[in-house]
Short mmCIF file of C-alpha atoms and ligand atoms in Angstrom, two decimals:
data_model
loop_
_atom_site.label_atom_id
_atom_site.label_comp_id
_atom_site.label_asym_id
_atom_site.label_seq_id
_atom_site.Cartn_x
_atom_site.Cartn_y
_atom_site.Cartn_z
CA MET W 1480 -30.62 -6.01 -41.39
CA ARG W 1481 -28.91 -8.61 -39.25
CA THR W 1482 -29.97 -12.04 -38.14
CA ALA W 1483 -30.52 -13.20 -34.59
CA ALA W 1484 -26.98 -14.56 -34.66
CA SER W 1485 -25.21 -11.38 -35.76
CA ALA W 1486 -27.12 -8.78 -33.74
CA ARG W 1487 -24.94 -6.46 -31.68
CA THR W 1488 -24.34 -7.88 -28.25
CA GLY W 1489 -25.43 -6.35 -24.98
CA SER W 1490 -25.46 -7.06 -21.27
CA GLY W 1491 -28.68 -9.07 -21.32
CA MET W 1492 -30.60 -6.17 -19.83
CA SER W 1493 -32.45 -3.91 -22.21
CA SER W 1494 -30.86 -0.60 -23.17
CA THR W 1495 -34.12 0.54 -24.77
CA PRO W 1496 -35.67 3.59 -23.10
CA THR W 1497 -38.30 2.41 -20.64
CA GLU W 1498 -41.12 4.30 -22.36
CA THR W 1499 -40.88 2.05 -25.44
CA LYS W 1500 -41.85 -1.26 -23.84
CA THR W 1501 -42.83 -3.38 -26.81
CA ALA W 1502 -42.30 -7.12 -26.96
CA LEU W 1503 -42.93 -9.82 -29.48
CA VAL W 1504 -43.68 -13.17 -27.84
CA ILE W 1505 -43.26 -16.21 -30.09
CA GLY W 1506 -45.54 -19.05 -28.95
CA ALA W 1507 -48.89 -19.03 -27.14
CA GLY W 1508 -48.46 -22.00 -24.83
CA LEU W 1509 -47.93 -21.71 -21.08
CA ALA W 1510 -44.59 -19.93 -21.54
CA GLY W 1511 -45.88 -17.36 -24.04
CA ALA W 1512 -49.19 -16.69 -22.28
CA ASN W 1513 -47.53 -16.21 -18.89
CA ILE W 1514 -44.82 -13.82 -20.09
CA ALA W 1515 -47.27 -11.85 -22.24
CA GLU W 1516 -49.49 -11.31 -19.20
CA ARG W 1517 -46.61 -10.43 -16.85
CA LEU W 1518 -45.20 -7.83 -19.26
CA ALA W 1519 -48.65 -6.41 -20.04
CA ALA W 1520 -49.23 -6.03 -16.30
CA ARG W 1521 -46.23 -3.66 -16.37
CA GLY W 1522 -47.71 -1.56 -19.16
CA TRP W 1523 -45.88 -3.18 -22.08
CA GLN W 1524 -47.44 -3.54 -25.53
CA ILE W 1525 -47.31 -7.20 -26.52
CA GLU W 1526 -47.67 -9.00 -29.82
CA VAL W 1527 -48.03 -12.78 -29.45
CA VAL W 1528 -47.35 -14.73 -32.65
CA GLU W 1529 -48.40 -18.39 -32.71
CA SER W 1530 -48.23 -20.86 -35.57
CA ALA W 1531 -51.24 -22.91 -34.43
CA ASP W 1532 -54.92 -21.93 -34.67
CA ALA W 1533 -55.33 -21.15 -30.96
CA PRO W 1534 -53.39 -20.96 -27.67
CA ALA W 1535 -52.16 -24.14 -25.96
CA LEU W 1536 -52.20 -26.65 -28.78
CA GLY W 1537 -48.62 -27.88 -28.23
CA ALA W 1538 -47.24 -29.32 -24.98
CA SER W 1539 -49.71 -27.09 -23.14
CA GLY W 1540 -52.69 -28.77 -24.81
CA ASN W 1541 -53.32 -31.71 -22.49
CA PRO W 1542 -56.77 -31.53 -20.94
CA ALA W 1543 -55.47 -31.99 -17.39
CA GLY W 1544 -52.04 -31.35 -15.91
CA ILE W 1545 -50.97 -31.93 -12.34
CA VAL W 1546 -50.42 -29.09 -9.87
CA ARG W 1547 -47.96 -30.30 -7.25
CA PRO W 1548 -44.42 -29.43 -6.14
CA GLN W 1549 -41.28 -31.56 -6.26
CA LEU W 1550 -39.88 -32.51 -2.86
CA ALA W 1551 -36.34 -33.61 -1.96
CA ARG W 1552 -34.98 -34.71 1.40
CA ASP W 1553 -31.96 -32.38 1.08
CA ASP W 1554 -34.25 -29.56 -0.08
CA ALA W 1555 -31.84 -28.94 -2.96
CA LEU W 1556 -32.24 -26.01 -5.34
CA ALA W 1557 -34.63 -27.79 -7.73
CA ALA W 1558 -37.00 -28.55 -4.85
CA ARG W 1559 -36.79 -24.99 -3.50
CA PHE W 1560 -37.42 -23.61 -6.98
CA SER W 1561 -40.40 -25.94 -7.34
CA ARG W 1562 -41.76 -24.79 -3.96
CA ALA W 1563 -41.46 -21.13 -4.94
CA CYS W 1564 -43.16 -21.83 -8.27
CA TYR W 1565 -45.98 -23.90 -6.76
CA THR W 1566 -46.73 -21.29 -4.09
CA TYR W 1567 -46.71 -18.54 -6.73
CA LEU W 1568 -48.97 -20.57 -9.05
CA LEU W 1569 -51.55 -21.10 -6.28
CA HIS W 1570 -51.50 -17.36 -5.62
CA ARG W 1571 -51.94 -16.59 -9.37
CA LEU W 1572 -54.79 -19.08 -9.74
CA ALA W 1573 -56.74 -17.21 -7.08
CA GLU W 1574 -56.57 -14.17 -9.42
CA LEU W 1575 -57.65 -16.07 -12.54
CA PRO W 1576 -61.14 -17.47 -11.93
CA GLU W 1577 -61.56 -18.24 -15.66
CA CYS W 1578 -58.89 -20.93 -15.40
CA GLN W 1579 -60.49 -24.34 -14.98
CA TRP W 1580 -58.76 -26.01 -12.08
CA THR W 1581 -59.69 -28.26 -9.17
CA ALA W 1582 -57.84 -28.15 -5.87
CA CYS W 1583 -58.76 -31.75 -5.05
CA GLY W 1584 -55.33 -32.52 -3.55
CA VAL W 1585 -52.59 -34.75 -4.95
CA LEU W 1586 -51.50 -38.05 -3.46
CA GLN W 1587 -47.99 -39.13 -4.49
CA ILE W 1588 -47.88 -42.83 -3.67
CA ALA W 1589 -44.46 -44.28 -2.76
CA ARG W 1590 -42.94 -46.68 -5.32
CA ASP W 1591 -41.61 -49.20 -2.77
CA ASN W 1592 -40.74 -49.56 0.92
CA ASP W 1593 -37.52 -47.55 0.63
CA HIS W 1594 -39.31 -44.72 -1.12
CA GLU W 1595 -42.04 -44.79 1.52
CA ALA W 1596 -39.40 -44.45 4.28
CA LEU W 1597 -37.77 -41.60 2.36
CA GLN W 1598 -41.12 -39.83 2.00
CA GLN W 1599 -41.76 -40.11 5.73
CA ALA W 1600 -38.25 -38.91 6.68
CA THR W 1601 -38.48 -36.00 4.23
CA VAL W 1602 -41.67 -34.70 5.78
CA GLN W 1603 -40.31 -35.12 9.31
CA GLU W 1604 -37.00 -33.38 8.55
CA LEU W 1605 -38.17 -30.52 6.34
CA LYS W 1606 -40.94 -29.53 8.77
CA LEU W 1607 -43.03 -28.04 5.98
CA PRO W 1608 -46.51 -26.89 6.99
CA PRO W 1609 -49.20 -29.60 6.85
CA ASP W 1610 -51.22 -27.62 4.31
CA TYR W 1611 -48.16 -27.93 2.03
CA VAL W 1612 -47.39 -31.63 2.47
CA GLN W 1613 -48.12 -34.48 4.86
CA PHE W 1614 -47.02 -38.10 4.93
CA LEU W 1615 -49.97 -40.51 5.02
CA SER W 1616 -49.51 -44.14 6.01
CA ARG W 1617 -50.88 -46.66 3.54
CA GLY W 1618 -53.98 -47.18 5.71
CA CYS W 1619 -54.72 -43.45 5.90
CA ALA W 1620 -54.13 -43.02 2.16
CA GLU W 1621 -56.41 -45.96 1.37
CA GLN W 1622 -59.10 -44.52 3.60
CA MET W 1623 -58.86 -41.20 1.76
CA VAL W 1624 -58.99 -42.75 -1.72
CA GLY W 1625 -61.42 -45.54 -0.87
CA GLN W 1626 -59.24 -48.04 -2.77
CA PRO W 1627 -56.44 -50.47 -1.92
CA LEU W 1628 -53.01 -48.88 -2.59
CA SER W 1629 -49.49 -50.31 -2.59
CA HIS W 1630 -47.80 -47.92 -0.09
CA GLY W 1631 -48.09 -44.76 1.94
CA ALA W 1632 -47.93 -41.40 0.22
CA TRP W 1633 -47.14 -37.72 0.27
CA TRP W 1634 -50.36 -35.73 0.42
CA PHE W 1635 -50.41 -32.24 -1.10
CA PRO W 1636 -53.75 -30.87 0.10
CA GLN W 1637 -53.61 -27.65 -1.95
CA GLY W 1638 -52.62 -29.37 -5.22
CA GLY W 1639 -54.90 -30.69 -7.90
CA TRP W 1640 -55.31 -30.68 -11.66
CA LEU W 1641 -55.60 -27.84 -14.10
CA ASN W 1642 -56.69 -27.37 -17.71
CA PRO W 1643 -53.72 -25.49 -19.25
CA ALA W 1644 -55.66 -24.15 -22.26
CA THR W 1645 -58.07 -22.27 -19.99
CA LEU W 1646 -55.11 -20.85 -18.06
CA CYS W 1647 -53.44 -19.66 -21.29
CA THR W 1648 -56.71 -18.14 -22.56
CA ALA W 1649 -57.33 -16.37 -19.25
CA LEU W 1650 -53.79 -14.95 -19.22
CA LEU W 1651 -53.95 -13.74 -22.83
CA ALA W 1652 -57.37 -12.14 -22.25
CA ARG W 1653 -56.38 -10.30 -19.07
CA PHE W 1654 -54.95 -7.22 -20.80
CA GLN W 1655 -56.89 -7.25 -24.06
CA ASN W 1656 -55.97 -3.68 -24.96
CA THR W 1657 -52.26 -4.33 -24.83
CA VAL W 1658 -51.87 -8.02 -25.74
CA ARG W 1659 -52.55 -8.75 -29.42
CA CYS W 1660 -52.46 -12.34 -30.66
CA SER W 1661 -51.81 -13.47 -34.25
CA PHE W 1662 -52.56 -17.16 -34.80
CA ARG W 1663 -51.71 -19.32 -37.85
CA THR W 1664 -48.50 -17.31 -38.14
CA ALA W 1665 -45.21 -19.18 -37.93
CA VAL W 1666 -42.08 -17.10 -37.42
CA VAL W 1667 -39.29 -18.55 -39.54
CA ARG W 1668 -36.67 -15.80 -39.20
CA LEU W 1669 -35.76 -12.88 -36.95
CA SER W 1670 -33.68 -9.87 -37.86
CA TYR W 1671 -32.32 -6.95 -35.83
CA ASP W 1672 -31.69 -3.39 -37.06
CA GLU W 1673 -29.95 -1.73 -34.08
CA THR W 1674 -33.13 -0.92 -32.15
CA ARG W 1675 -35.84 -3.35 -33.22
CA TRP W 1676 -36.42 -6.98 -33.96
CA THR W 1677 -38.56 -8.02 -36.90
CA ALA W 1678 -40.14 -11.44 -37.28
CA TYR W 1679 -40.72 -12.90 -40.75
CA ASN W 1680 -43.10 -15.59 -41.96
CA ALA W 1681 -42.43 -18.36 -44.46
CA ASP W 1682 -43.00 -15.93 -47.37
CA ASP W 1683 -40.28 -13.73 -45.84
CA GLN W 1684 -42.87 -11.08 -45.07
CA PRO W 1685 -42.52 -9.13 -41.79
CA VAL W 1686 -45.25 -10.19 -39.37
CA ALA W 1687 -44.32 -8.18 -36.28
CA THR W 1688 -41.69 -5.82 -34.96
CA ALA W 1689 -40.70 -4.90 -31.40
CA HIS W 1690 -37.77 -3.82 -29.26
CA HIS W 1691 -37.78 -7.08 -27.37
CA VAL W 1692 -38.47 -10.69 -28.35
CA VAL W 1693 -39.25 -13.61 -26.05
CA LEU W 1694 -38.71 -17.05 -27.52
CA ALA W 1695 -41.52 -19.03 -25.91
CA ASN W 1696 -41.76 -21.58 -28.69
CA ALA W 1697 -40.23 -24.56 -26.89
CA HIS W 1698 -37.78 -26.73 -28.89
CA ALA W 1699 -38.56 -24.80 -32.12
CA ALA W 1700 -36.65 -21.82 -30.66
CA ASN W 1701 -33.43 -23.28 -32.02
CA ASN W 1702 -34.72 -22.84 -35.59
CA LEU W 1703 -34.45 -19.08 -34.99
CA LEU W 1704 -30.96 -19.07 -33.46
CA GLU W 1705 -27.56 -19.59 -35.07
CA GLN W 1706 -26.05 -20.91 -31.84
CA ALA W 1707 -28.42 -23.61 -30.62
CA LEU W 1708 -29.45 -23.69 -26.98
CA PRO W 1709 -29.08 -27.09 -25.27
CA LEU W 1710 -32.70 -28.17 -25.66
CA THR W 1711 -33.89 -31.74 -26.07
CA VAL W 1712 -37.30 -33.18 -26.86
CA ILE W 1713 -39.12 -35.78 -24.76
CA ARG W 1714 -42.21 -37.29 -26.35
CA GLY W 1715 -45.12 -37.93 -23.97
CA GLN W 1716 -48.35 -39.86 -24.58
CA ILE W 1717 -51.36 -39.76 -22.29
CA ASN W 1718 -54.53 -41.85 -22.62
CA TYR W 1719 -58.15 -41.47 -21.57
CA LEU W 1720 -60.64 -43.99 -20.20
CA PRO W 1721 -64.36 -43.54 -19.63
CA ALA W 1722 -64.72 -42.63 -15.97
CA ASP W 1723 -66.96 -45.65 -15.29
CA ALA W 1724 -64.11 -48.00 -16.31
CA LEU W 1725 -62.41 -47.27 -12.95
CA PRO W 1726 -63.51 -46.97 -9.35
CA PRO W 1727 -64.33 -43.31 -8.66
CA VAL W 1728 -61.34 -41.38 -7.30
CA GLY W 1729 -61.59 -37.87 -5.87
CA GLN W 1730 -57.89 -36.93 -5.76
CA VAL W 1731 -55.09 -36.83 -8.31
CA LEU W 1732 -53.10 -40.02 -7.79
CA CYS W 1733 -49.42 -40.18 -8.80
CA ARG W 1734 -46.83 -42.94 -8.62
CA ASN W 1735 -44.60 -43.62 -11.62
CA GLY W 1736 -47.46 -42.14 -13.64
CA TYR W 1737 -50.61 -40.24 -12.75
CA LEU W 1738 -54.40 -40.52 -12.81
CA THR W 1739 -56.75 -37.53 -12.69
CA PRO W 1740 -60.25 -37.57 -11.26
CA ALA W 1741 -63.02 -37.73 -13.88
CA TYR W 1742 -63.95 -34.69 -15.95
CA ASP W 1743 -66.29 -34.59 -18.94
CA GLY W 1744 -66.88 -38.32 -18.39
CA TYR W 1745 -63.21 -39.33 -18.76
CA VAL W 1746 -60.09 -39.80 -16.66
CA SER W 1747 -56.58 -38.98 -18.00
CA PHE W 1748 -53.60 -41.12 -17.19
CA GLY W 1749 -50.00 -41.40 -18.30
CA ALA W 1750 -47.52 -40.47 -19.31
CA SER W 1751 -44.76 -41.97 -21.45
CA PHE W 1752 -41.27 -40.44 -21.70
CA VAL W 1753 -39.38 -41.10 -24.95
CA ASN W 1754 -36.20 -39.08 -25.51
CA ASP W 1755 -35.39 -37.40 -28.83
CA ASP W 1756 -38.56 -38.57 -30.56
CA ILE W 1757 -40.68 -35.95 -32.34
CA ASP W 1758 -43.27 -38.31 -33.83
CA GLN W 1759 -46.72 -37.37 -32.53
CA ALA W 1760 -48.76 -40.45 -33.49
CA LEU W 1761 -50.44 -42.46 -30.73
CA ARG W 1762 -48.61 -45.74 -30.08
CA PRO W 1763 -50.09 -48.99 -28.68
CA VAL W 1764 -46.86 -49.75 -26.80
CA GLU W 1765 -47.05 -46.46 -24.90
CA GLN W 1766 -50.77 -47.05 -24.23
CA THR W 1767 -49.80 -50.38 -22.63
CA GLY W 1768 -47.11 -48.63 -20.58
CA ASN W 1769 -49.64 -46.06 -19.40
CA LEU W 1770 -52.10 -48.81 -18.42
CA GLN W 1771 -49.36 -50.59 -16.47
CA ARG W 1772 -48.52 -47.35 -14.62
CA LEU W 1773 -52.26 -46.97 -13.92
CA GLN W 1774 -52.42 -50.53 -12.59
CA GLU W 1775 -49.55 -49.73 -10.19
CA ILE W 1776 -51.56 -46.75 -8.92
CA LEU W 1777 -54.77 -48.75 -8.46
CA PRO W 1778 -53.56 -52.36 -7.99
CA LYS W 1779 -57.07 -53.81 -7.67
CA ALA W 1780 -58.66 -52.00 -10.63
CA ASP W 1781 -59.78 -54.42 -13.36
CA LEU W 1782 -57.68 -53.24 -16.29
CA ASP W 1783 -56.83 -56.56 -17.93
CA ARG W 1784 -59.26 -56.15 -20.83
CA HIS W 1785 -57.67 -52.77 -21.64
CA ILE W 1786 -54.08 -53.94 -21.10
CA PHE W 1787 -54.42 -57.14 -23.07
CA GLY W 1788 -57.18 -56.04 -25.46
CA SER W 1789 -56.40 -54.71 -28.91
CA GLN W 1790 -58.74 -51.74 -28.65
CA PRO W 1791 -56.89 -48.42 -29.03
CA LEU W 1792 -57.83 -45.92 -26.35
CA MET W 1793 -58.21 -42.24 -26.97
CA GLY W 1794 -55.14 -40.24 -26.11
CA ARG W 1795 -52.85 -37.38 -26.97
CA VAL W 1796 -49.14 -37.02 -27.73
CA ALA W 1797 -47.11 -33.88 -27.08
CA LEU W 1798 -43.44 -32.93 -26.88
CA ARG W 1799 -41.77 -31.72 -23.71
CA THR W 1800 -38.70 -29.50 -24.14
CA ALA W 1801 -35.96 -30.16 -21.61
CA THR W 1802 -32.39 -29.12 -20.79
CA PRO W 1803 -29.44 -31.30 -19.68
CA ASP W 1804 -29.81 -30.31 -16.00
CA ARG W 1805 -33.62 -30.47 -16.06
CA LEU W 1806 -34.05 -26.81 -15.09
CA PRO W 1807 -35.59 -24.25 -17.46
CA LEU W 1808 -33.72 -21.70 -19.60
CA ILE W 1809 -34.82 -18.21 -18.62
CA GLY W 1810 -33.28 -14.84 -19.47
CA GLY W 1811 -31.15 -13.05 -22.05
CA ILE W 1812 -29.98 -15.31 -24.87
CA PRO W 1813 -26.18 -15.49 -25.04
CA ALA W 1814 -24.41 -14.04 -28.07
CA CYS W 1815 -22.73 -16.43 -30.43
CA THR W 1816 -19.09 -16.87 -29.50
CA LYS W 1817 -16.59 -19.54 -30.37
CA LYS W 1818 -13.80 -18.17 -28.15
CA SER W 1819 -12.90 -19.76 -24.86
CA ALA W 1820 -13.01 -17.40 -21.91
CA ARG W 1821 -11.88 -18.80 -18.61
CA LEU W 1822 -13.15 -15.73 -16.77
CA ALA W 1823 -16.63 -15.90 -18.30
CA THR W 1824 -19.44 -15.55 -15.78
CA GLN W 1825 -23.17 -15.36 -16.14
CA ALA W 1826 -22.95 -11.67 -15.20
CA ASN W 1827 -20.36 -10.71 -17.83
CA LEU W 1828 -21.56 -13.02 -20.61
CA MET W 1829 -22.48 -11.09 -23.76
CA ARG W 1830 -26.17 -11.42 -24.68
CA LEU W 1831 -28.13 -10.66 -27.81
CA PRO W 1832 -29.84 -7.28 -27.24
CA GLY W 1833 -33.47 -7.62 -26.23
CA LEU W 1834 -33.71 -11.33 -27.10
CA TYR W 1835 -34.90 -13.58 -24.27
CA ALA W 1836 -35.70 -17.23 -23.62
CA LEU W 1837 -38.57 -18.76 -21.67
CA LEU W 1838 -37.82 -22.34 -22.63
CA GLY W 1839 -37.09 -25.82 -21.31
CA LEU W 1840 -40.17 -26.15 -19.11
CA SER W 1841 -39.87 -29.91 -19.38
CA ALA W 1842 -42.59 -31.87 -17.54
CA ARG W 1843 -43.13 -29.01 -15.04
CA GLY W 1844 -44.40 -26.14 -17.16
CA ILE W 1845 -47.76 -25.73 -15.46
CA VAL W 1846 -46.05 -25.22 -12.12
CA TRP W 1847 -42.89 -23.45 -13.32
CA ALA W 1848 -44.13 -21.08 -16.03
CA PRO W 1849 -45.90 -18.42 -13.92
CA LEU W 1850 -42.93 -17.65 -11.62
CA ALA W 1851 -40.42 -18.13 -14.46
CA ALA W 1852 -42.39 -15.50 -16.41
CA GLU W 1853 -42.52 -13.13 -13.44
CA HIS W 1854 -38.73 -13.48 -13.04
CA LEU W 1855 -38.17 -12.83 -16.76
CA ALA W 1856 -40.52 -9.84 -16.74
CA CYS W 1857 -38.45 -8.37 -13.88
CA LEU W 1858 -35.22 -8.87 -15.86
CA MET W 1859 -36.75 -7.25 -18.96
CA ASN W 1860 -38.24 -4.37 -16.99
CA ASP W 1861 -35.05 -3.72 -14.97
CA GLU W 1862 -36.68 -4.68 -11.66
CA PRO W 1863 -35.30 -6.88 -8.90
CA SER W 1864 -36.40 -10.49 -9.35
CA PRO W 1865 -38.35 -12.34 -6.66
CA LEU W 1866 -35.88 -15.22 -7.06
CA PRO W 1867 -32.72 -15.43 -4.94
CA ALA W 1868 -29.46 -15.14 -6.91
CA ASP W 1869 -28.60 -18.85 -6.75
CA MET W 1870 -31.96 -19.78 -8.28
CA ALA W 1871 -31.78 -17.06 -10.92
CA ASN W 1872 -28.30 -18.28 -11.92
CA ALA W 1873 -29.42 -21.91 -11.93
CA ILE W 1874 -32.13 -21.20 -14.53
CA ASP W 1875 -30.26 -18.52 -16.49
CA ALA W 1876 -30.26 -19.06 -20.27
CA GLY W 1877 -26.50 -18.42 -20.36
CA ARG W 1878 -25.37 -21.04 -17.83
CA PHE W 1879 -24.42 -23.77 -20.29
CA LEU W 1880 -22.40 -21.43 -22.48
CA VAL W 1881 -20.47 -20.11 -19.45
CA LYS W 1882 -19.52 -23.69 -18.50
CA GLN W 1883 -18.46 -24.38 -22.07
CA LEU W 1884 -16.37 -21.18 -22.31
CA ARG W 1885 -14.62 -21.90 -19.04
CA ARG W 1886 -13.69 -25.38 -20.20
CA GLY W 1887 -12.01 -23.68 -23.18
C1 FAD T 3101 -47.58 -35.70 -21.63
C2 FAD T 3101 -47.26 -34.47 -20.84
C3 FAD T 3101 -47.69 -34.36 -19.53
C4 FAD T 3101 -47.38 -33.23 -18.79
N1 FAD T 3101 -47.84 -33.14 -17.50
C5 FAD T 3101 -47.53 -32.04 -16.77
C6 FAD T 3101 -48.00 -31.91 -15.43
O1 FAD T 3101 -48.71 -32.78 -14.95
N2 FAD T 3101 -47.63 -30.81 -14.70
C7 FAD T 3101 -46.83 -29.83 -15.23
O2 FAD T 3101 -46.52 -28.86 -14.52
N3 FAD T 3101 -46.41 -29.91 -16.50
C8 FAD T 3101 -46.73 -30.99 -17.28
N4 FAD T 3101 -46.28 -31.10 -18.55
C9 FAD T 3101 -45.37 -30.05 -19.04
C10 FAD T 3101 -46.06 -28.84 -19.60
O3 FAD T 3101 -47.19 -29.21 -20.33
C11 FAD T 3101 -45.04 -28.12 -20.49
O4 FAD T 3101 -43.89 -27.83 -19.73
C12 FAD T 3101 -45.60 -26.82 -21.02
O5 FAD T 3101 -46.81 -27.04 -21.68
C13 FAD T 3101 -44.59 -26.17 -21.98
O6 FAD T 3101 -45.15 -24.96 -22.41
P1 FAD T 3101 -44.45 -24.13 -23.56
O7 FAD T 3101 -45.25 -22.91 -23.74
O8 FAD T 3101 -43.00 -24.01 -23.29
O9 FAD T 3101 -44.54 -25.08 -24.85
P2 FAD T 3101 -45.78 -25.31 -25.83
O10 FAD T 3101 -47.05 -25.45 -25.09
O11 FAD T 3101 -45.38 -26.43 -26.73
O12 FAD T 3101 -45.87 -23.93 -26.62
C14 FAD T 3101 -44.97 -23.57 -27.65
C15 FAD T 3101 -45.81 -22.90 -28.72
O13 FAD T 3101 -44.95 -22.31 -29.69
C16 FAD T 3101 -45.58 -22.44 -30.95
N5 FAD T 3101 -44.53 -22.28 -31.95
C17 FAD T 3101 -43.47 -23.09 -32.18
N6 FAD T 3101 -42.68 -22.58 -33.13
C18 FAD T 3101 -43.28 -21.42 -33.53
C19 FAD T 3101 -42.91 -20.45 -34.50
N7 FAD T 3101 -41.80 -20.57 -35.23
N8 FAD T 3101 -43.72 -19.39 -34.67
C20 FAD T 3101 -44.85 -19.26 -33.92
N9 FAD T 3101 -45.23 -20.15 -32.99
C21 FAD T 3101 -44.44 -21.22 -32.79
C22 FAD T 3101 -46.20 -23.82 -30.90
O14 FAD T 3101 -47.24 -23.94 -31.86
C23 FAD T 3101 -46.70 -23.90 -29.47
O15 FAD T 3101 -48.04 -23.47 -29.34
C24 FAD T 3101 -46.61 -32.18 -19.35
C25 FAD T 3101 -46.20 -32.28 -20.69
C26 FAD T 3101 -46.52 -33.41 -21.43
C27 FAD T 3101 -46.07 -33.47 -22.87
#
């Protein structure tokens, strides 16, 4: 048996006969649930192995995440990728009525006068359809929200907020005959025996075997690889307030932070960003930061007793997994190599056979994961991807190693 590091290398595409089609997916958050569903839709047999008691208890466990695209005046690749992902997510949500989501629209309030001018110019120049994005003057935005605001805003009428756990559950339940989930099972080691991968638990007992493995376990993926992928952790805390503590708001409001409309009697707001910090305890200092971001969103809301009071609010901490260029890592995992290779390309890079990444979803996983999973399912099933080549290369799991090899 060989480890994930020493497995024979391949092209990154599966050489397994197509009739086999088995995959082990490690992690049942947004990444794992989306890829399990996309592969099952193609007739694959899937085993999802998750260390927690249920789906979506890690980064994907916040009660409400924001559904909106990123926009950039130059419409650079990250913005185009975000647009493709957002459009695909909206299309998928129409097929998943069990997912709890509200298309209440998202208002992204400008941070200052310069940002407001940039927002306006971006909408004018990109000429995106008004059901995708509009620029609202401060007066129009205030009229919509019914509250005083600091500046004008981008308005995403089709956006909203979504409960990620219900999305993960709906995806995992869609093909019940072919997607099997094992919870309370942490994979601590992988081995490869020429045709199949086997996952082992902490007692070194095999827990699952398959021709293909997708690492969908966020930053913990590096525990299973000899050559670490360039993944970093960003701690994020959100807090909750009883809905009657704030004026009622019908849209998601974003600025430097965000505020969701009320659900189950509470609003969510946040979030903090703390690099390289894996502690998951709630912190008063991050609660204060979240309240200050909330105050910037609703300048006239009476938050002083929460900001200056000593009462801890309810909240939740989770860890985002990011990459140095803030795009995800999707595709065949590169084989361990120490040699420099000035002619290395993403196409000729050696990959571990049948071992794939769906990682680095950062603070965008709700929006990115569905299309990232569809792209990965196409790679694994030897189909053309819906993504153009520049986007596929920009998110490829081998891109950082290619740069490193070329530098020598
Ligand atoms: C505070 C905060 C706010 C956010 N807001 C938004 C937002 O508004 N919009 C948006 O689009 N995105 C948002 N995100 C990002 C989004 O939530 C993440 O990108 C997404 O949840 C990542 O999903 P994942 O499946 O990669 O990771 P996770 O959900 O963390 O899933 C990984 C899973 O792998 C399991 N696991 C780990 N190791 C093992 C192992 N060895 N064996 C078995 N199982 C294992 C874990 O238990 C976990 O369930 C936010 C994130 C945070 C933290």
